[in-house]
PDB file of C-alpha atoms in Angstrom:
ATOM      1  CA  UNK S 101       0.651  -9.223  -2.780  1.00 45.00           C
ATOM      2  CA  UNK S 102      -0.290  -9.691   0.780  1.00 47.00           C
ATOM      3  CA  UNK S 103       1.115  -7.162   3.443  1.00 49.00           C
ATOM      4  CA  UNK S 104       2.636  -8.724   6.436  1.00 42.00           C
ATOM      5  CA  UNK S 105       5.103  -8.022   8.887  1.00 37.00           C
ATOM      6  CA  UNK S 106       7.999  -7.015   6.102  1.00 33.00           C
ATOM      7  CA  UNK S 107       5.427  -3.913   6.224  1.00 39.00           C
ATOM      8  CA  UNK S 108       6.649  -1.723   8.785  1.00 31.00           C
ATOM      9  CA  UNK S 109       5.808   2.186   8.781  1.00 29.00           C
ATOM     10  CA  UNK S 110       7.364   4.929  10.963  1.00 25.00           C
ATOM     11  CA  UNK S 111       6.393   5.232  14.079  1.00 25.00           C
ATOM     12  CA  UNK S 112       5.335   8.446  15.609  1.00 27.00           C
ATOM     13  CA  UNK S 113       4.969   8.635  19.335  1.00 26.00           C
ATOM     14  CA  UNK S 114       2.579  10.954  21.032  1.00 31.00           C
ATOM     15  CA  UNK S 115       4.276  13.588  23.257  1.00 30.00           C
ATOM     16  CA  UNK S 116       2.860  14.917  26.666  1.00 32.00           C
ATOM     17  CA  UNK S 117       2.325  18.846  26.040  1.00 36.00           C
ATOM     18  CA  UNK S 118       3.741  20.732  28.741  1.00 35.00           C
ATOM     19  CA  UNK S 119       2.263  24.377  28.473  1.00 40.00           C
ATOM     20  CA  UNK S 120       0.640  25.794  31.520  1.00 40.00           C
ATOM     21  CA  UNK S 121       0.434  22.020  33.025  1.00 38.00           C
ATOM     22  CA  UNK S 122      -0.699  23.793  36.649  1.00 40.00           C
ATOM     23  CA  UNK S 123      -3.463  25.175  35.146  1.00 41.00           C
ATOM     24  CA  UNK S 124      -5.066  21.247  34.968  1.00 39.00           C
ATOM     25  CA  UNK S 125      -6.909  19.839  38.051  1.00 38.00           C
ATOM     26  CA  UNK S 126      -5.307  16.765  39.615  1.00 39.00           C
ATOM     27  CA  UNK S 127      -7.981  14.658  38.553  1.00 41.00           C
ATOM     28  CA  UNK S 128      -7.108  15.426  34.689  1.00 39.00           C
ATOM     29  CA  UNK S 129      -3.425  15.048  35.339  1.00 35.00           C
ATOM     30  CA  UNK S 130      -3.426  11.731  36.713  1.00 36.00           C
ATOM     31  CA  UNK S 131      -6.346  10.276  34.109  1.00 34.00           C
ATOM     32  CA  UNK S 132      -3.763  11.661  31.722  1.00 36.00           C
ATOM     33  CA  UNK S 133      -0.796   9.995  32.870  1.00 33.00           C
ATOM     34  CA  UNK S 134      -2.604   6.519  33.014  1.00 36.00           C
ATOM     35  CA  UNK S 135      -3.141   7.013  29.596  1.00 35.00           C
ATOM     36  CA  UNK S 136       0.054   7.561  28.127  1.00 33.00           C
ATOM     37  CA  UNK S 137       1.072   4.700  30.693  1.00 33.00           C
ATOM     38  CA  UNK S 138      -1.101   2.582  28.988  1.00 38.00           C
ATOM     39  CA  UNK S 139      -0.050   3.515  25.554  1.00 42.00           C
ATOM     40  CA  UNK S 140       3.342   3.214  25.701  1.00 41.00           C
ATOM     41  CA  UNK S 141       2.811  -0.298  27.644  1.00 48.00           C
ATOM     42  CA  UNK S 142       0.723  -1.213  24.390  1.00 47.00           C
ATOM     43  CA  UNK S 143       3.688   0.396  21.870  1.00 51.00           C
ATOM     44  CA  UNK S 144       5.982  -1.539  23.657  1.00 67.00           C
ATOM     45  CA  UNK S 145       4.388  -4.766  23.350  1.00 79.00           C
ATOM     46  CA  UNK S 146       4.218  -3.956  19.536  1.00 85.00           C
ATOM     47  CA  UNK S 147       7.992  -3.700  19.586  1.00 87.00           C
ATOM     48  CA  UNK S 148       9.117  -6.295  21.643  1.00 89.00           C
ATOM     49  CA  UNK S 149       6.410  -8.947  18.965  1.00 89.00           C
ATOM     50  CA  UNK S 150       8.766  -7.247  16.003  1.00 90.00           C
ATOM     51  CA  UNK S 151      11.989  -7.697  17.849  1.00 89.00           C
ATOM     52  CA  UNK S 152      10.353 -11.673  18.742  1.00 91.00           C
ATOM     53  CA  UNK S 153       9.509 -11.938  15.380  1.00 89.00           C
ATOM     54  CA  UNK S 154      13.113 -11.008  13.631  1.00 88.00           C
ATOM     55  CA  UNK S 155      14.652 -13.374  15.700  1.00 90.00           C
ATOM     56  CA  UNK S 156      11.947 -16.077  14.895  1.00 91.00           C
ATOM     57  CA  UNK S 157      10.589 -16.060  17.905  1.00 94.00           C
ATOM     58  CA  UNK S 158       6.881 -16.387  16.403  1.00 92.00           C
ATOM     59  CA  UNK S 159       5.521 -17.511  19.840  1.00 95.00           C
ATOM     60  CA  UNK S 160       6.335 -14.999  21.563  1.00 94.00           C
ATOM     61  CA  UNK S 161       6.029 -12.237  18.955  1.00 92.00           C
ATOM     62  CA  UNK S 162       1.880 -13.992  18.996  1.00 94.00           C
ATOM     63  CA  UNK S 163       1.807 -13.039  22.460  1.00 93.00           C
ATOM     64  CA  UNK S 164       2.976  -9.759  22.299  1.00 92.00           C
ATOM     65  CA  UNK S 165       0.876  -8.611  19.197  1.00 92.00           C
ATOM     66  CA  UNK S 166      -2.693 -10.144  21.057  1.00 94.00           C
ATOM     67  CA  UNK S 167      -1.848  -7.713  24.193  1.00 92.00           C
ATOM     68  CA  UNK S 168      -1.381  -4.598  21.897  1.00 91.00           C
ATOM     69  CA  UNK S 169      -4.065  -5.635  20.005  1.00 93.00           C
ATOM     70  CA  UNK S 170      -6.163  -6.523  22.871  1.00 92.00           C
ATOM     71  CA  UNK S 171      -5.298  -3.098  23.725  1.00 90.00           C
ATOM     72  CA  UNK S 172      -7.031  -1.554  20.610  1.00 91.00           C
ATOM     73  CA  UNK S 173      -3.528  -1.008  18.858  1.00 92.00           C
ATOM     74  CA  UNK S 174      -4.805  -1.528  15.019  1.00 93.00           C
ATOM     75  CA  UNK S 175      -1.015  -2.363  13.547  1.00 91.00           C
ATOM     76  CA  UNK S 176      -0.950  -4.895  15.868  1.00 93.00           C
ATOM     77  CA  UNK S 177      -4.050  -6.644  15.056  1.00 94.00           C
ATOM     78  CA  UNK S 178      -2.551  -6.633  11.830  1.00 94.00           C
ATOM     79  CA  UNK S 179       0.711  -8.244  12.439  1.00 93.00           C
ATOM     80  CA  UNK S 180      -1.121 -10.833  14.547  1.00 94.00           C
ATOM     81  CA  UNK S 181      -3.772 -11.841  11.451  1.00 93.00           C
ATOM     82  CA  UNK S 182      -0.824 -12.002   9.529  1.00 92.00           C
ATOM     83  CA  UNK S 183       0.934 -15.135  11.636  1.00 93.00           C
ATOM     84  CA  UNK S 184      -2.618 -16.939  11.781  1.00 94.00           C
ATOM     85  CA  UNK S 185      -2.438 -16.070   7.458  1.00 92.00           C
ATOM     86  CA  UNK S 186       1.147 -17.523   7.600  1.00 90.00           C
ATOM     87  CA  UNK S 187       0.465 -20.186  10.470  1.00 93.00           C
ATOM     88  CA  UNK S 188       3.800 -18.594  12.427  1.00 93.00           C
ATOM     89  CA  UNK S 189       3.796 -18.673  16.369  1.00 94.00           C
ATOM     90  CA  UNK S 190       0.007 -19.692  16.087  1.00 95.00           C
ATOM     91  CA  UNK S 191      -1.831 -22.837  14.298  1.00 96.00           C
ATOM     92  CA  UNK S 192      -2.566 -21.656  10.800  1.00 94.00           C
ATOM     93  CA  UNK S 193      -6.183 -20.223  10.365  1.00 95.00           C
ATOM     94  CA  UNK S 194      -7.437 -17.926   7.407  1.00 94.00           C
ATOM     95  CA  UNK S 195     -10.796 -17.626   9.412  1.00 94.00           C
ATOM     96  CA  UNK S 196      -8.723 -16.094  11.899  1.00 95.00           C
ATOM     97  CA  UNK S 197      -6.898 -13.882  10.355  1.00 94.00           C
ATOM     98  CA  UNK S 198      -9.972 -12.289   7.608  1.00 95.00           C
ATOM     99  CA  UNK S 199     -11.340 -11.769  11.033  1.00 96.00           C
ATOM    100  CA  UNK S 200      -8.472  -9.970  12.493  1.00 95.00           C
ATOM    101  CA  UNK S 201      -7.941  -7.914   9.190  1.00 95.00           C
ATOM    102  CA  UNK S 202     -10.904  -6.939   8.901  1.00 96.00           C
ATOM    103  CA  UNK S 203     -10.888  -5.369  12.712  1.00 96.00           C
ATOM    104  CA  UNK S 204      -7.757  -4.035  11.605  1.00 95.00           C
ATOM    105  CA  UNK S 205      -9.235  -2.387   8.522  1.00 95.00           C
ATOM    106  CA  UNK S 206     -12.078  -0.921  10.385  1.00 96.00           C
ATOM    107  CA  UNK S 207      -9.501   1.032  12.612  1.00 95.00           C
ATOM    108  CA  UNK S 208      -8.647   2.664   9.370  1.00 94.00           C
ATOM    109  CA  UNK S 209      -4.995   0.444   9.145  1.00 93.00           C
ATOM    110  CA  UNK S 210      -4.331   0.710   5.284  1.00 93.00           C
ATOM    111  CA  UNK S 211      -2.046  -2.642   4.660  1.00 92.00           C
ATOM    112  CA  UNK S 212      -5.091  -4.687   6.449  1.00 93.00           C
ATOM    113  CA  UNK S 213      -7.316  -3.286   3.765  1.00 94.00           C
ATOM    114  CA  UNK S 214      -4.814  -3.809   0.848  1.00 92.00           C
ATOM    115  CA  UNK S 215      -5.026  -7.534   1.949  1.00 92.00           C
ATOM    116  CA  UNK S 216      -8.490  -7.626   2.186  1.00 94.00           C
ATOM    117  CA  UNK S 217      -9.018  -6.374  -1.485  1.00 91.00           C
ATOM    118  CA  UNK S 218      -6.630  -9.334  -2.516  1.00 89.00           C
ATOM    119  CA  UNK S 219      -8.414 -12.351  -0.489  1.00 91.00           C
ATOM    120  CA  UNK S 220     -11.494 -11.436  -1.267  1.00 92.00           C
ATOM    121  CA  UNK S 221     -10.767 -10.759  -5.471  1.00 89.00           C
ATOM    122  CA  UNK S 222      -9.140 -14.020  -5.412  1.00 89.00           C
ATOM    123  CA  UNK S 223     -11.317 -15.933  -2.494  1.00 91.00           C
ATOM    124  CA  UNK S 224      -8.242 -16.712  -0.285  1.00 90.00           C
ATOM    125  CA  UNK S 225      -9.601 -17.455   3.126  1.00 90.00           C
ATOM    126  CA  UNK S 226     -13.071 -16.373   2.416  1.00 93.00           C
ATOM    127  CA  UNK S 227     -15.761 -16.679  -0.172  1.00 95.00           C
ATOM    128  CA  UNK S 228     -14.531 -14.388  -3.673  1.00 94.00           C
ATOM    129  CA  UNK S 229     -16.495 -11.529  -3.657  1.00 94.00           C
ATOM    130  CA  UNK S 230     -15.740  -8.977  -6.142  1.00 91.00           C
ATOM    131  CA  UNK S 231     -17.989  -6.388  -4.796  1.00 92.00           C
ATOM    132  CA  UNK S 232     -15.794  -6.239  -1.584  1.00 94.00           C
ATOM    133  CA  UNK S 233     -12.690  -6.539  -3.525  1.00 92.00           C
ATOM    134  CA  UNK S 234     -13.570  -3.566  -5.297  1.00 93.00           C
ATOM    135  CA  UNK S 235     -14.654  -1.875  -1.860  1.00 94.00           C
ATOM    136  CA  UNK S 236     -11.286  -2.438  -0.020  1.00 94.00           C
ATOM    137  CA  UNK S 237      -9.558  -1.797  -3.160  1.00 92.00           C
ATOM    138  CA  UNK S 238     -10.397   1.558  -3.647  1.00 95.00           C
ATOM    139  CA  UNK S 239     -10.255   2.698   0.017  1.00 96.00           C
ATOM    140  CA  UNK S 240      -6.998   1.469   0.253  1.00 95.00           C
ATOM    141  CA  UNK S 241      -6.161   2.985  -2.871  1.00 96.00           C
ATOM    142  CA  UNK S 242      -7.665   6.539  -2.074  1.00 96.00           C
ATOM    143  CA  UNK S 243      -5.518   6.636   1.573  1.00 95.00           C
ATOM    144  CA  UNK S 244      -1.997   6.288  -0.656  1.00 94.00           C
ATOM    145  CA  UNK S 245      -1.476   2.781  -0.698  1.00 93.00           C
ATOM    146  CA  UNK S 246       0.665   2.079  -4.039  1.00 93.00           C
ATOM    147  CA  UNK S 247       0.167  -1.179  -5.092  1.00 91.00           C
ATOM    148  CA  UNK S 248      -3.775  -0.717  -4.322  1.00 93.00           C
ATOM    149  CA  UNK S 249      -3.708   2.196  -6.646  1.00 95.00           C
ATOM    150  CA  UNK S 250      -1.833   0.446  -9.519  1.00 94.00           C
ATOM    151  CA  UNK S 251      -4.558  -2.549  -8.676  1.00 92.00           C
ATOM    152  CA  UNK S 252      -6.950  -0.390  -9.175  1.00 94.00           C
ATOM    153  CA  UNK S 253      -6.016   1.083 -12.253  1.00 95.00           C
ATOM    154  CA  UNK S 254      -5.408  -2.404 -13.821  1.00 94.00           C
ATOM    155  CA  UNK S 255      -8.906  -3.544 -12.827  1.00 92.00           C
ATOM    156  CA  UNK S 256     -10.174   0.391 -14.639  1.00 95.00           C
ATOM    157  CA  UNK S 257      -8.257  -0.840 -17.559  1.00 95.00           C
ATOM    158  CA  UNK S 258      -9.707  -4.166 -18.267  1.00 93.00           C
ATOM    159  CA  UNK S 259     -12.748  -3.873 -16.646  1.00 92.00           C
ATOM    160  CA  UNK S 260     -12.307  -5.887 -14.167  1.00 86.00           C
ATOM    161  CA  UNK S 261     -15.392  -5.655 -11.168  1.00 85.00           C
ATOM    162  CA  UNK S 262     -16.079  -2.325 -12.681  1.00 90.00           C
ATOM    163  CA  UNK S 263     -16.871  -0.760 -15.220  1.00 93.00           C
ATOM    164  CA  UNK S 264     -14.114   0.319 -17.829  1.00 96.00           C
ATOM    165  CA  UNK S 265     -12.749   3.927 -17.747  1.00 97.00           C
ATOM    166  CA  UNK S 266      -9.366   4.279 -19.325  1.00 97.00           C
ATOM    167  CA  UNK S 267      -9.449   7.970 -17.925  1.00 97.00           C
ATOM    168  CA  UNK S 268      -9.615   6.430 -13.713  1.00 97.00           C
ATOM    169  CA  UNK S 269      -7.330   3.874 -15.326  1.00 97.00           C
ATOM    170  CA  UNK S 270      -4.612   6.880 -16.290  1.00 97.00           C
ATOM    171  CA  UNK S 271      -5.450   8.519 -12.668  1.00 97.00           C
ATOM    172  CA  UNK S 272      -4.770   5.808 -10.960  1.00 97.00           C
ATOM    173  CA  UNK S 273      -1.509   5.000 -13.003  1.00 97.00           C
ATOM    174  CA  UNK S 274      -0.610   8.582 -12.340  1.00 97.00           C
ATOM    175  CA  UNK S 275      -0.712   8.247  -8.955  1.00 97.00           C
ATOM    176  CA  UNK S 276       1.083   5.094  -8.249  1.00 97.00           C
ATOM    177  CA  UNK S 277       3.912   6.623 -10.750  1.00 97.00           C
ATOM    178  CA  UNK S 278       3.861   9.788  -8.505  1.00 96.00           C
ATOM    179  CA  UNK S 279       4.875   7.038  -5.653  1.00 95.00           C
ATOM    180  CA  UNK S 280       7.794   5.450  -7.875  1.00 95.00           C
ATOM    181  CA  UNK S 281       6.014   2.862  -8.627  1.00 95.00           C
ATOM    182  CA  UNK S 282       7.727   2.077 -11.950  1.00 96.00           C
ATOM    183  CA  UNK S 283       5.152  -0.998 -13.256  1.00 96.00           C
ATOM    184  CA  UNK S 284       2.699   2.589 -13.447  1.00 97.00           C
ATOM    185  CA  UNK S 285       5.306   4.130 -15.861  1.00 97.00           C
ATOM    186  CA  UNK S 286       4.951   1.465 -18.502  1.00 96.00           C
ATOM    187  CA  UNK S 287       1.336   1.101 -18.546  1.00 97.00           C
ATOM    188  CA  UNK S 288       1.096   4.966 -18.536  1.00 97.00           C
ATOM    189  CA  UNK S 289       2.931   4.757 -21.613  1.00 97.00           C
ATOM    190  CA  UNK S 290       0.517   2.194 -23.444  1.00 96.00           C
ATOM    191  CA  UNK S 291      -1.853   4.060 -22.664  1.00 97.00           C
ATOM    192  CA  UNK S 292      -0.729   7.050 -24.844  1.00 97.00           C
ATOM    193  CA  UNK S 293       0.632   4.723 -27.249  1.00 96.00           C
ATOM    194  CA  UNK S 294      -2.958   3.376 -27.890  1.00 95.00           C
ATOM    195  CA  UNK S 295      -4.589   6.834 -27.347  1.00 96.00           C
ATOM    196  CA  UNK S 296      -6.816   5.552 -24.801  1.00 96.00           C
ATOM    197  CA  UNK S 297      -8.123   8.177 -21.707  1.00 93.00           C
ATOM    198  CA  UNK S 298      -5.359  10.352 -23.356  1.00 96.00           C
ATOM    199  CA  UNK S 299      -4.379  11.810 -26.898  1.00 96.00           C
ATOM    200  CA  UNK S 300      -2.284   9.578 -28.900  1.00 96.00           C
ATOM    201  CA  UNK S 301       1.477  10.956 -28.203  1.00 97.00           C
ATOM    202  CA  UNK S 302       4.604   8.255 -29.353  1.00 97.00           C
ATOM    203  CA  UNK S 303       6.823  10.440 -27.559  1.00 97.00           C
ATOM    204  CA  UNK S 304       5.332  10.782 -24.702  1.00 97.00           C
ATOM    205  CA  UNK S 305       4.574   7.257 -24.527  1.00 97.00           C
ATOM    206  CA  UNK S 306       8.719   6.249 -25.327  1.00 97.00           C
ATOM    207  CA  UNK S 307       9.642   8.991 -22.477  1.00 97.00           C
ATOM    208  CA  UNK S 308       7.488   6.756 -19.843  1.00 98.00           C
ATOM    209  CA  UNK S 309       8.203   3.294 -21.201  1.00 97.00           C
ATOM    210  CA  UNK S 310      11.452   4.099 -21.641  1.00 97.00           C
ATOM    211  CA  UNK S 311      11.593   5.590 -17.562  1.00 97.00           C
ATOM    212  CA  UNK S 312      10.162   2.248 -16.522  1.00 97.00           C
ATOM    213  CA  UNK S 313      12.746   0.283 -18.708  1.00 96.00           C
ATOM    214  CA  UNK S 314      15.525   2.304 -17.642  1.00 96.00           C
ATOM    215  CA  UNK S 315      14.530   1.278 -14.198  1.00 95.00           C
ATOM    216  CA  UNK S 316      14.598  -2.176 -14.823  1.00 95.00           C
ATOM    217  CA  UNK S 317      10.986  -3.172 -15.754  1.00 95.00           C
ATOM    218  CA  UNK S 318      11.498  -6.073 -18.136  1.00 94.00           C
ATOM    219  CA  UNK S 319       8.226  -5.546 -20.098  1.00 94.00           C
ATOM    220  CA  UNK S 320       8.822  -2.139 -20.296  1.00 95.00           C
ATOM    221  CA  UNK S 321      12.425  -2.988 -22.048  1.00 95.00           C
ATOM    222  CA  UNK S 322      10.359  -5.450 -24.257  1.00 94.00           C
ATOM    223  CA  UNK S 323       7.811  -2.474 -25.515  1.00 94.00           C
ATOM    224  CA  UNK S 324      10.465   0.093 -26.259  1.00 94.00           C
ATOM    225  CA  UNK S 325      11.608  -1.831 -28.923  1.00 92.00           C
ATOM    226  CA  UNK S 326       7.976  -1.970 -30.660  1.00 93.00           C
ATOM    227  CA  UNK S 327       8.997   1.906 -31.297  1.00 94.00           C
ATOM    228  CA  UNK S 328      11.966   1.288 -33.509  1.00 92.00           C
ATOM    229  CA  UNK S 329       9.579   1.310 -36.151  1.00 91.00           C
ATOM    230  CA  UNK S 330       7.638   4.186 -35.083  1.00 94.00           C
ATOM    231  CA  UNK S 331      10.245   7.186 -34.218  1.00 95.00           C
ATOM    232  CA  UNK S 332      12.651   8.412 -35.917  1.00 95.00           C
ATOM    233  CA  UNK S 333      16.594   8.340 -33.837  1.00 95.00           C
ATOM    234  CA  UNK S 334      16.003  12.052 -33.203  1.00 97.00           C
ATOM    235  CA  UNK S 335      11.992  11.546 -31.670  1.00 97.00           C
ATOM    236  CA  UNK S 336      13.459   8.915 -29.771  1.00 96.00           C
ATOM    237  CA  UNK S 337      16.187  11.557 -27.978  1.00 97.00           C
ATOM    238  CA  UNK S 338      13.311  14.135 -27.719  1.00 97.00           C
ATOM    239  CA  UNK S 339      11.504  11.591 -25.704  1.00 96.00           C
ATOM    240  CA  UNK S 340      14.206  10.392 -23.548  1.00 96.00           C
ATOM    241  CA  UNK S 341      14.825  14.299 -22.624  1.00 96.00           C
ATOM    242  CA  UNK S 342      11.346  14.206 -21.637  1.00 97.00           C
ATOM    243  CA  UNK S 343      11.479  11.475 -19.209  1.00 96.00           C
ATOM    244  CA  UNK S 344      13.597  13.376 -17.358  1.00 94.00           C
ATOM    245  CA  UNK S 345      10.522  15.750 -16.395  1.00 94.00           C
ATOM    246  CA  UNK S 346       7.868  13.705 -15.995  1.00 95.00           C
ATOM    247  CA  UNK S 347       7.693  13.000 -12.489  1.00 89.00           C
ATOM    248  CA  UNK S 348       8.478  16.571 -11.654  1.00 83.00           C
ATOM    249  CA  UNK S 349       5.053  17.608 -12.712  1.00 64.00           C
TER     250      UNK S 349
END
């Protein structure tokens, strides 16, 4: 899954502080005031490419995103590799836009990272390399992006570009289900179905299988049925109680 412009997190604007503003020299006032000048010039170029951009204006939301990120504005850099990734506004060019994610990622902007991890596992616009995949995987991961952390649990799991821990694997899962991330729920409870990084618990492996297929997660709704033969009518209530509680912990 590639982050893009459907990725849009809250905004929060610096605000001038006020207290004992006579107490600053003239010189410090006015560098100040450029400053925030300049950055809400650059945030408002970042708006004005999202407002271009829901009206399909891709041109014009191109424009807007290279002066903000010009400007050093990192979510814009992002949303401006993404149109060179999707070829909207700008001629499509993956060079372009690992180039632009990459800046992005560098600035610390965790969606450019999260895409990073996926081009380069899968060598979409550059050369595979799983060593990097891993790399932006894991730092996306550890700054609270979901889907990196489920990623990265998967690749714990199987072994994939690392080596296998079924104990990262259920860290990882635990974290992504602490985000309501309800894929994590079901693999959480295979994991405790098949005793691996965990003791072997049914029940607590039908309470989160059964939380995941109560949500809707179709494999999740296939696996609870595997336990028919497994718990008894009144194990299976005990667990379903359970699910209640388990992202409350």
């Amino acid at each position: 899954m590639l982050y893009g412009l459907h990725n849009i997190f809250i905004i929060e604007s610096n605000k001038l502080k006020t207290d004992d503003q006579r107490s600053m020299n003239k010189k410090r006032i006015f560098i100040f005031l450029m400053l925030f000048i300049f950055s809400c010039r650059t945030f408002s170029s970042v708006e004005e490419g999202l407002k271009a951009y829901s009206e399909k204006n891709y041109k014009l939301a191109a424009k807007e995103f290279t002066v903000s990120s010009n400007a050093g504005e990192a979510r814009a850099t992002h949303y401006l590799a993404s149109l060179y990734y999707q070829g909207y506004g700008v001629k499509k060019d993956l060079n372009t836009a690992v180039k632009l994610f990459t800046q992005s990622a560098q600035q610390g902007y965790v969606p450019s990272l999260a895409n990073l991890a996926v081009m380069y596992n899968i060598g979409d616009g550059v050369e595979k390399n799983s060593f990097k995949a891993m790399e932006y995987q894991a730092l996306a991961a550890k700054a609270g992006d979901v889907q990196s952390q489920f990623n990265l649990a998967q690749q714990y799991r199987t072994g994939q570009n690392v080596e296998q821990s079924f104990d990262n694997a259920m860290l990882w899962y635990l974290k992504a289900a602490k985000q309501n991330y309800i894929a994590a729920y079901n693999e959480i409870g295979l994991l405790y179905a098949q005793g691996q990084g965990v003791k072997q618990d049914y029940i607590r492996a039908y309470a989160w299988i059964y939380l995941a297929a109560k949500n809707d997660d179709a494999k999740a709704q296939l696996n609870l049925k595997n336990f028919d033969q497994i718990l008894s009518v009144k194990e299976k209530e005990k667990g379903k109680m359970l699910s209640q509680t388990l992202l409350s912990k």
